[in-house]
XYZ file of C-alpha atoms in Angstrom:
668
model
C -49.330 143.850 44.811
C -51.701 147.259 44.501
C -49.958 150.705 44.119
C -51.207 153.518 45.483
C -54.481 155.398 44.253
C -53.014 157.053 40.784
C -54.350 160.321 40.084
C -57.067 159.385 42.901
C -59.427 157.173 39.422
C -57.610 153.631 39.860
C -55.126 151.428 41.242
C -52.116 149.428 39.488
C -51.794 145.596 39.740
C -49.865 142.277 38.838
C -49.104 142.261 35.331
C -50.842 139.263 33.964
C -49.771 137.698 30.473
C -51.743 134.759 27.976
C -50.322 131.417 29.251
C -52.466 129.373 26.732
C -50.261 130.482 23.653
C -47.188 128.570 22.719
C -44.170 130.453 21.736
C -41.345 128.253 21.867
C -42.618 127.887 18.473
C -42.599 129.824 15.105
C -45.846 131.900 14.457
C -47.127 130.379 12.007
C -46.701 126.935 13.693
C -48.821 128.658 17.042
C -51.762 127.619 16.456
C -51.775 123.916 15.132
C -49.447 123.348 18.014
C -51.903 124.832 20.820
C -54.532 122.571 19.144
C -52.107 119.059 19.528
C -51.627 120.460 23.499
C -55.423 121.258 24.453
C -57.028 118.045 25.960
C -59.733 116.257 23.828
C -63.193 115.372 24.699
C -64.010 112.001 22.922
C -67.288 112.381 20.899
C -69.373 109.682 22.839
C -67.906 111.771 26.073
C -69.475 115.072 24.177
C -73.104 114.341 25.164
C -72.688 114.260 28.953
C -71.390 117.948 28.671
C -73.447 121.106 28.355
C -72.700 124.786 27.104
C -74.105 127.966 27.137
C -73.817 130.746 24.166
C -75.178 133.585 24.557
C -75.980 136.169 21.820
C -76.762 134.655 17.852
C -74.745 136.622 15.631
C -72.001 135.547 13.294
C -69.700 134.458 16.545
C -72.603 133.122 18.581
C -74.007 131.618 16.124
C -71.472 129.971 14.357
C -70.289 128.829 17.841
C -73.570 127.418 18.378
C -73.915 125.760 15.799
C -70.520 124.331 15.306
C -70.692 123.055 19.005
C -73.604 121.135 18.482
C -72.521 119.225 15.536
C -69.647 118.356 17.719
C -72.111 116.679 20.029
C -72.424 118.892 22.669
C -75.342 119.767 24.477
C -75.783 123.690 23.591
C -78.366 126.023 25.012
C -78.122 129.543 23.124
C -79.882 132.662 24.731
C -81.022 135.893 22.524
C -82.755 139.159 23.057
C -84.439 139.501 19.372
C -87.060 137.226 18.525
C -85.751 135.448 15.986
C -81.146 134.101 16.129
C -81.026 135.375 13.000
C -82.097 138.883 13.567
C -78.991 139.094 16.222
C -77.100 142.425 15.266
C -74.568 140.887 12.191
C -76.834 141.276 9.483
C -76.099 144.767 9.642
C -72.647 144.559 8.375
C -72.770 145.870 4.669
C -69.082 145.892 2.821
C -67.875 142.698 3.215
C -65.594 139.974 4.473
C -61.767 139.569 4.390
C -59.544 136.456 3.953
C -56.005 135.788 1.920
C -57.015 134.120 -0.466
C -54.834 136.111 -3.197
C -57.522 135.673 -5.946
C -56.569 138.845 -7.482
C -52.728 137.732 -8.126
C -52.108 141.342 -6.052
C -48.894 139.874 -3.624
C -51.484 139.095 -0.873
C -50.784 136.596 1.761
C -51.289 135.404 5.246
C -48.871 137.117 6.735
C -49.633 139.943 4.902
C -53.060 140.027 6.130
C -51.444 139.234 10.006
C -49.121 142.413 9.232
C -51.790 144.491 7.852
C -54.187 143.369 10.730
C -51.273 144.959 13.530
C -50.478 147.687 11.582
C -53.816 149.239 11.187
C -54.441 148.494 14.793
C -51.860 150.582 15.697
C -49.402 148.354 17.363
C -51.957 147.608 19.891
C -52.930 143.697 19.289
C -51.558 140.777 20.386
C -49.111 138.939 17.661
C -50.459 135.365 18.195
C -54.172 135.893 18.159
C -53.975 138.222 15.033
C -52.042 135.336 13.251
C -54.311 132.974 13.857
C -56.992 134.924 12.385
C -55.408 135.461 9.137
C -54.710 131.479 8.903
C -58.497 130.834 8.784
C -59.706 133.345 6.778
C -59.463 131.351 3.540
C -61.068 128.821 5.781
C -63.823 130.791 6.386
C -64.829 131.506 3.368
C -64.683 128.217 2.111
C -66.921 127.150 4.619
C -69.205 129.803 3.843
C -69.158 128.984 0.106
C -70.646 125.473 0.925
C -73.645 126.839 3.071
C -74.478 128.802 -0.152
C -73.408 131.778 0.588
C -73.983 134.266 -2.719
C -70.325 135.959 -2.290
C -70.048 138.562 -5.569
C -68.648 136.584 -8.704
C -66.816 137.641 -11.722
C -67.901 137.161 -15.553
C -65.750 133.778 -15.392
C -67.631 132.721 -12.330
C -64.751 133.429 -9.558
C -65.174 134.760 -6.538
C -64.536 138.727 -6.540
C -62.719 141.230 -4.591
C -62.858 144.700 -3.483
C -60.353 146.672 -1.581
C -60.921 148.177 2.361
C -59.566 150.768 3.624
C -56.231 150.589 5.152
C -54.422 148.177 2.748
C -53.151 148.377 -0.893
C -54.809 145.062 -1.924
C -57.746 143.387 -2.822
C -59.338 140.899 -0.329
C -62.511 141.597 0.552
C -65.322 139.244 0.083
C -68.859 140.418 -0.581
C -72.566 139.942 -1.495
C -73.679 143.125 -2.333
C -73.799 145.343 0.038
C -75.549 142.201 2.392
C -72.729 140.827 3.540
C -73.175 140.276 6.767
C -76.843 139.434 6.339
C -75.636 136.326 3.905
C -73.112 135.427 6.572
C -76.012 135.525 9.221
C -78.048 133.210 7.055
C -75.920 130.767 6.904
C -74.760 130.496 10.108
C -78.255 130.523 11.268
C -79.295 127.349 8.699
C -76.312 125.697 9.972
C -77.633 126.611 13.547
C -81.800 125.642 12.972
C -80.238 122.087 11.808
C -78.785 121.469 14.958
C -82.110 122.711 16.530
C -83.611 120.229 13.950
C -81.435 117.891 15.542
C -82.082 118.324 18.897
C -78.317 119.068 20.385
C -79.511 123.021 20.204
C -82.228 124.627 21.968
C -83.162 128.298 21.738
C -84.237 130.795 23.955
C -85.418 133.659 22.119
C -86.387 136.820 24.099
C -83.798 136.029 26.632
C -81.618 138.486 28.183
C -78.684 137.475 30.581
C -78.599 139.813 33.602
C -76.338 137.814 35.908
C -73.385 135.252 35.702
C -73.635 132.158 37.769
C -70.395 131.346 39.533
C -69.154 128.158 41.646
C -65.600 127.892 42.904
C -65.222 130.559 40.705
C -65.613 129.025 37.812
C -68.464 130.066 35.324
C -71.469 127.424 35.319
C -74.470 129.428 34.526
C -76.768 132.525 33.743
C -79.668 134.107 35.150
C -81.801 135.093 32.009
C -85.186 137.597 31.613
C -87.328 136.421 29.803
C -88.650 139.907 28.359
C -92.291 138.482 27.246
C -93.454 137.363 30.611
C -90.277 139.072 33.078
C -89.780 135.870 34.535
C -86.049 135.209 35.933
C -84.750 131.711 35.002
C -81.436 130.340 36.103
C -80.054 128.456 33.904
C -76.569 126.050 34.297
C -73.875 124.370 32.112
C -70.257 122.924 32.054
C -69.057 126.406 30.670
C -70.587 129.566 29.045
C -69.433 131.474 25.787
C -70.594 134.958 25.697
C -70.977 136.908 22.109
C -73.104 139.507 22.855
C -71.119 142.378 21.040
C -69.746 145.683 21.526
C -70.771 148.603 23.757
C -71.229 151.425 20.950
C -74.212 152.578 22.498
C -72.413 153.945 25.150
C -72.508 156.693 22.511
C -76.488 156.698 22.499
C -76.130 157.776 19.181
C -74.189 155.075 16.804
C -74.709 152.775 14.180
C -76.040 149.594 16.140
C -79.355 148.496 16.705
C -80.592 149.974 19.430
C -80.752 146.742 21.350
C -76.932 146.872 21.415
C -75.843 146.733 24.912
C -73.003 145.812 27.255
C -74.588 144.159 30.019
C -73.735 140.292 29.879
C -70.272 141.425 29.234
C -70.531 143.730 32.316
C -72.251 141.443 34.455
C -69.287 139.157 33.890
C -66.616 141.998 34.626
C -68.428 142.399 37.862
C -67.847 138.965 38.745
C -64.129 139.265 38.177
C -63.249 139.108 34.367
C -61.014 141.704 33.248
C -61.795 144.425 30.828
C -59.134 145.627 28.280
C -58.990 148.625 26.272
C -62.351 150.098 26.942
C -61.274 153.632 25.663
C -60.570 151.620 22.227
C -64.095 152.591 19.949
C -64.170 152.904 17.007
C -65.879 155.520 14.552
C -67.046 154.815 11.433
C -66.368 158.068 8.776
C -68.896 156.946 6.235
C -72.539 156.995 7.811
C -75.161 159.200 7.411
C -74.841 162.594 9.698
C -77.235 163.511 12.380
C -79.792 165.631 11.037
C -81.287 166.723 14.724
C -81.548 166.478 18.200
C -84.746 163.855 18.212
C -82.780 161.029 16.498
C -82.186 157.619 18.426
C -79.616 155.652 16.044
C -77.311 156.485 12.777
C -77.410 155.061 9.624
C -73.592 153.110 8.037
C -72.809 153.703 4.735
C -70.444 150.814 4.051
C -66.762 151.707 3.705
C -66.836 149.765 0.428
C -68.431 153.023 -0.899
C -64.726 154.691 -0.975
C -63.759 152.006 -3.448
C -65.316 154.152 -6.005
C -66.360 157.257 -4.292
C -64.094 160.252 -3.568
C -64.436 162.411 -0.414
C -64.188 166.251 -0.952
C -65.497 169.693 1.136
C -65.170 172.805 -0.330
C -61.983 174.302 -0.580
C -63.540 177.871 0.323
C -66.237 178.061 3.406
C -68.936 180.356 1.782
C -69.423 177.604 -0.801
C -70.842 175.390 1.604
C -74.240 176.904 1.156
C -74.130 175.451 -2.836
C -75.229 173.335 -4.587
C -72.219 170.448 -5.002
C -72.901 170.768 -8.433
C -72.202 173.909 -8.696
C -68.878 174.100 -7.442
C -66.249 173.656 -10.169
C -63.243 170.705 -9.561
C -60.698 173.419 -8.784
C -62.690 174.512 -5.937
C -62.792 171.477 -4.844
C -60.726 169.990 -1.694
C -60.271 166.121 -1.672
C -58.562 166.168 1.436
C -57.494 162.406 1.837
C -56.289 162.268 -1.675
C -54.092 164.895 -1.258
C -53.489 164.264 2.837
C -52.860 160.416 1.697
C -51.436 160.253 -1.713
C -50.572 156.171 -1.362
C -54.228 155.201 -0.045
C -56.410 157.887 -1.082
C -59.577 157.445 0.342
C -58.737 154.048 1.349
C -57.030 155.335 4.712
C -57.930 153.097 7.891
C -61.471 154.294 9.627
C -59.454 156.109 12.911
C -57.567 158.172 9.916
C -60.596 158.859 7.660
C -62.821 159.834 10.408
C -60.328 162.084 12.388
C -59.802 164.313 9.612
C -63.775 164.780 8.514
C -63.895 166.131 11.768
C -60.654 168.565 10.543
C -62.476 169.676 7.903
C -65.564 170.168 9.567
C -64.176 172.038 12.594
C -62.402 174.354 9.662
C -66.073 175.390 8.973
C -65.879 173.482 5.730
C -68.427 170.956 6.655
C -71.464 170.810 4.734
C -75.038 170.116 5.223
C -77.523 171.652 7.851
C -75.893 173.339 10.530
C -76.564 171.794 14.002
C -75.918 173.413 17.554
C -73.430 172.231 19.833
C -71.071 172.970 22.473
C -67.298 174.060 21.481
C -64.473 173.360 24.159
C -64.634 177.070 25.211
C -68.561 175.878 27.125
C -70.168 178.758 24.262
C -72.921 177.214 21.766
C -72.557 177.304 18.002
C -73.682 176.272 14.846
C -71.352 173.525 12.660
C -71.992 171.960 9.542
C -71.392 168.157 10.103
C -70.962 166.552 6.939
C -68.387 165.799 3.832
C -69.637 164.817 0.698
C -69.021 161.131 -1.172
C -69.076 162.016 -4.734
C -69.697 159.281 -7.197
C -69.881 161.334 -10.026
C -65.880 159.976 -11.250
C -67.259 156.538 -10.953
C -70.488 156.087 -13.038
C -68.077 158.228 -15.848
C -65.632 155.617 -15.803
C -67.997 152.782 -15.731
C -71.419 153.712 -16.078
C -74.717 153.659 -14.061
C -75.822 150.551 -14.213
C -72.079 148.989 -13.012
C -72.451 151.084 -9.988
C -75.760 150.193 -9.406
C -75.190 146.349 -9.527
C -71.993 147.132 -6.772
C -73.593 149.461 -4.693
C -77.480 150.136 -5.270
C -78.978 148.633 -2.397
C -76.430 151.368 -0.421
C -77.446 154.283 -2.607
C -81.226 152.427 -2.339
C -81.422 153.775 1.508
C -78.986 156.414 1.122
C -82.254 157.852 -1.076
C -84.971 156.223 1.460
C -83.200 158.126 4.052
C -82.786 161.646 3.046
C -84.761 161.830 -0.136
C -81.057 162.442 -2.493
C -80.770 160.804 -5.194
C -76.944 159.603 -4.961
C -76.839 159.118 -8.469
C -76.944 162.451 -9.067
C -75.463 164.629 -6.132
C -73.127 163.491 -3.791
C -73.727 161.752 -0.297
C -73.641 163.691 2.722
C -71.427 161.355 5.388
C -70.019 162.311 8.452
C -68.323 159.143 10.853
C -70.482 158.206 14.082
C -69.898 155.418 16.728
C -69.937 151.913 14.743
C -67.366 149.631 16.689
C -65.745 148.959 20.201
C -61.863 147.143 19.828
C -61.542 146.735 23.614
C -63.477 144.411 25.363
C -63.659 141.293 27.558
C -59.881 140.410 28.496
C -59.105 136.599 26.916
C -56.383 134.238 26.342
C -55.489 132.877 23.130
C -58.171 129.728 24.211
C -60.193 132.873 24.106
C -60.614 131.761 27.894
C -61.175 134.777 30.149
C -60.088 135.955 33.478
C -63.124 133.580 35.109
C -62.120 129.725 34.297
C -65.139 128.099 32.197
C -66.350 131.713 30.818
C -65.280 132.285 26.832
C -65.672 135.203 25.299
C -65.957 135.222 21.783
C -66.502 138.070 18.684
C -66.532 141.698 19.389
C -67.450 141.056 22.677
C -63.752 140.107 23.122
C -60.791 142.581 22.454
C -58.564 140.172 20.988
C -57.770 140.804 17.377
C -58.435 144.258 16.069
C -55.392 146.483 18.663
C -56.534 150.208 18.766
C -59.095 150.443 15.377
C -60.316 147.348 13.523
C -59.559 147.608 9.520
C -62.688 147.174 7.505
C -63.734 143.671 6.463
C -62.211 142.256 9.469
C -65.288 142.364 12.024
C -67.192 139.262 10.251
C -63.950 137.771 9.652
C -62.966 138.027 13.360
C -66.856 136.589 14.331
C -66.744 133.334 12.330
C -63.200 132.552 12.642
C -64.134 132.861 16.990
C -67.030 130.570 15.914
C -66.193 128.505 13.711
C -62.526 127.421 13.972
C -61.062 128.796 17.281
C -63.542 127.843 20.012
C -64.551 124.678 19.257
C -61.185 123.791 19.103
C -60.580 125.483 22.317
C -63.384 124.894 25.039
C -62.594 120.914 24.799
C -59.323 121.710 27.041
C -61.263 123.509 29.422
C -64.289 120.674 29.393
C -62.302 117.451 29.050
C -61.656 117.749 33.435
C -65.439 118.531 33.703
C -66.819 114.848 32.623
C -67.668 113.382 35.907
C -68.876 117.129 37.578
C -73.005 117.591 37.408
C -74.749 120.438 36.390
C -75.582 123.017 39.233
C -79.231 122.038 40.024
C -81.800 125.436 41.278
C -81.092 125.102 44.924
C -77.506 125.539 44.831
C -76.462 128.484 47.336
C -74.882 130.616 43.879
C -77.392 129.930 41.795
C -80.055 131.416 44.196
C -77.570 134.267 45.521
C -77.517 135.029 41.832
C -81.034 134.956 41.114
C -81.314 137.574 44.599
C -79.016 139.483 43.005
C -80.851 139.625 39.567
C -84.099 140.270 41.914
C -82.896 142.609 44.055
C -80.997 144.854 40.890
C -84.918 145.162 39.221
C -86.781 146.035 42.366
C -84.384 148.486 42.801
C -85.258 150.018 39.337
C -89.184 149.868 39.972
C -89.182 151.187 43.261
C -86.761 154.811 42.464
C -89.948 156.098 41.296
C -88.297 159.194 40.003
C -89.467 161.874 37.155
C -86.813 161.665 34.504
C -86.628 158.815 31.938
C -84.107 155.866 30.988
C -83.639 157.376 27.588
C -83.595 161.167 28.648
C -80.018 159.472 31.143
C -78.611 157.755 28.007
C -79.312 160.536 25.758
C -77.345 162.658 28.236
C -74.522 159.899 28.609
C -73.999 160.047 25.117
C -73.683 163.336 24.460
C -70.971 163.274 27.268
C -68.878 160.515 25.617
C -68.941 162.020 22.216
C -68.013 165.612 23.372
C -65.307 164.177 25.837
C -64.260 160.484 24.857
C -65.005 160.218 21.080
C -62.937 161.250 18.063
C -60.906 163.641 20.452
C -59.799 163.291 23.790
C -57.744 165.749 26.275
C -56.297 165.217 30.195
C -58.526 168.239 31.000
C -61.893 166.765 29.395
C -61.509 163.326 30.378
C -61.341 164.696 33.860
C -64.560 166.604 33.638
C -66.325 163.680 31.825
C -65.734 161.652 34.677
C -67.419 164.223 36.965
C -69.763 164.110 34.763
C -70.583 160.748 34.322
C -70.914 159.978 38.376
C -73.192 163.100 38.769
C -75.135 161.562 36.214
C -75.365 157.963 37.908
C -76.013 159.424 41.097
C -78.902 160.975 39.450
C -79.919 157.805 37.484
C -80.371 155.621 40.999
C -82.395 158.837 42.520
C -84.532 160.212 40.041
C -85.018 157.443 36.885
C -88.716 156.929 36.507
C -89.252 153.135 34.995
C -93.225 152.868 34.450
C -95.026 149.455 34.326
C -94.749 146.035 35.947
C -91.370 144.144 36.043
C -93.245 140.430 36.162
C -96.004 139.589 33.806
C -96.117 142.264 30.675
C -93.305 142.990 28.135
C -91.295 146.224 29.733
C -89.020 147.630 27.597
C -87.882 150.517 30.139
C -86.548 148.332 32.636
C -84.945 146.332 30.062
C -83.484 150.014 28.719
C -82.500 150.806 32.366
C -80.814 147.672 33.304
C -78.501 148.549 29.981
C -77.783 152.051 30.323
C -77.184 151.465 34.530
C -74.616 149.214 33.061
C -73.670 151.904 30.368
C -72.909 154.516 32.791
C -70.433 152.538 34.847
C -68.420 151.465 31.782
C -68.672 154.935 30.140
C -66.440 156.472 33.505
C -63.970 153.371 33.102
C -63.634 154.155 29.580
C -62.902 157.419 30.245
C -60.266 156.656 33.206
C -58.300 154.186 30.777
C -58.438 156.862 27.734
C -56.807 159.094 30.638
C -54.747 156.711 31.777
C -52.907 156.139 28.194
C -51.639 159.620 27.215
C -50.766 158.580 24.077
C -52.429 158.441 20.730
C -53.060 154.911 19.076
C -55.582 154.075 16.568
C -58.925 155.318 17.301
C -57.892 156.817 20.854
C -56.387 160.318 19.972
C -55.362 162.583 23.101
C -54.539 165.911 21.302
C -51.626 166.114 23.665
C -50.395 163.530 21.606
C -49.873 164.109 18.171
C -47.009 164.605 15.308
C -46.680 168.179 13.614
C -48.862 167.278 11.235
C -51.479 166.285 13.554
C -51.358 162.253 13.204
C -51.326 160.153 16.014
C -48.100 159.725 18.118
C -47.770 156.656 19.814
C -45.019 156.318 23.204
C -43.617 152.825 22.451
C -41.695 153.272 25.552
C -44.332 153.818 28.247
C -47.807 151.821 26.537
C -46.696 149.154 25.097
C -49.161 146.826 26.797
C -52.835 145.574 27.300
C -55.027 147.926 29.956
C -56.897 144.981 31.497
C -59.184 146.457 34.417
C -60.517 144.492 37.287
C -63.656 145.246 39.126
C -63.358 145.748 42.588
C -66.686 146.807 44.020
C -68.932 149.785 44.184
C -67.749 152.843 43.420
C -64.447 151.505 44.197
C -61.433 152.347 42.142
C -60.523 149.659 39.567
C -57.604 147.621 38.869
C -55.213 148.343 36.466
C -53.096 145.095 34.744
C -50.698 145.337 32.099
C -50.485 142.579 29.144
C -47.069 143.925 27.618
C -46.905 142.975 24.302
C -44.268 141.269 22.568
C -43.232 141.563 18.762
C -41.000 139.462 17.358
C -42.896 138.945 13.948
C -43.407 142.650 13.198
C -41.590 145.950 13.312
C -42.574 148.556 15.507
C -42.728 151.972 13.600
C -44.973 154.664 13.360
C -47.934 154.123 10.935
C -48.073 156.029 7.796
C -50.676 155.771 5.352
C -48.615 158.926 2.878
């Protein structure tokens, strides 16, 4: 039963619910109960089953390694030349776990509470509690693999704090935590490759999902070195393909990060949840010009010891920061949020940095931008992150031991020495909390299609706390998926794999080839990157840190016009087969971003409240903070694809809080 067309943009359909989580037991018993009630596959039968995993970041690499170790046959696909080049390697600051090594009253419940509150009460309780529950196991697993976490003088694992919490629970390996964790997962994966349970397909990009009777039964992948399309079938498919932050063009993501695998699944029937929930990271190196292709993250861990400030007077913004006396500096986060100071959550720190720059107190070079009134203006987009106090308190050597590689990276990019001059930082697109809708088992609305890590929506609500992405990726890969896919696979033992001549396999191959042929036949005059860059500007201006009703309507109109021009005037040079063609790769990704960008704006428009990273100008407190409306929007927005140029259908999953009291967030 569907509603009338709403706002000319979407329909509302029937509500949905997660039916896998056992809600008749206390939340601390939920995961153990689910594992017990799930059907099992005995070890001798696992070798009869095949699983496809797409992506080899922390979620995908851990899942492929774990499932291979359990005895399943696993085919793993990734577009990089090596599994260890997945974008998880770029994570810097740390990974959360409720071990309470600092004896500061941490617990599983506190990690659960902090994560739900940090997400502005828009996450599912059961999934978040499980994440907190298995967090300690992740650290034990990684230590056993040899991950070189930082240690205190006595040899115990060290911890530091991240935003949105008042305890120290973040384990870290200097500023290279993602790299070290990924190497651990990669070693486990390669062990299974050697054992013969896992087969790697490098330089392969998923371009279509194969369905049989509504179930996921394989993928179509394009060999990026030859252009050949290949069909691969399995008993189930797991997508661990990361987020869609590159819809903004400029982001901290690797330039190859894309949403194509998830979007192909969405077009085949998987619901897409909360697409408007995107995270803008507050500590990134500011944009320096209009020819830039990506932005660089500076770890949130720097906010442990660095102090963020801007000049109190706009006329001081041109001065050398070392010449601005203490009394003329505005440590605005410490002033506005005295309880948390510089360690407020990312969405709050980002918005306040924007506010300072909008007031004319930003620092660094002024760049041209178009304001809400359509007029071009020059604005300084930067604030200072200053370590002078930390160096004086701890000494330069101690600061270098904690952050040295980050300081070195900053100096290489900017030619400024952060030991001598404050860093300049500004928010940038970094992470996406939205993703494919999944239930407690991480199964999508397509039976047999599971989704792990950043590619799903499940754990972070409207804002992710720092150091929780690595926690979720490894939780899903090492501990959740290996204990849930068995429930689906237990009934597939007698089911043969689809062969290449199956009509559904051939149909998926034909769809993928038809799309490629369409790209190659347009022969327009504009490059793929020019369309991506224009889309990114629209998304940043209208669906970034600050969103309004009128702005989102304008964005939808602009995106539709841009997508129409894309399909009429994009230029994809070269050949589609017989050679590597990066323009063709990017064309497919940008075409999907153009559709996803519109859905993000529709989702943001329908949610007339501010929560976490989704800030609506019409919904804020007198002090300019996010104002939620729990009476209207306490749900997950899961969107269903209904066809080319057809309005999507909104399905609501009500969020029920039995273990945490709903309240407006306050970090003051």
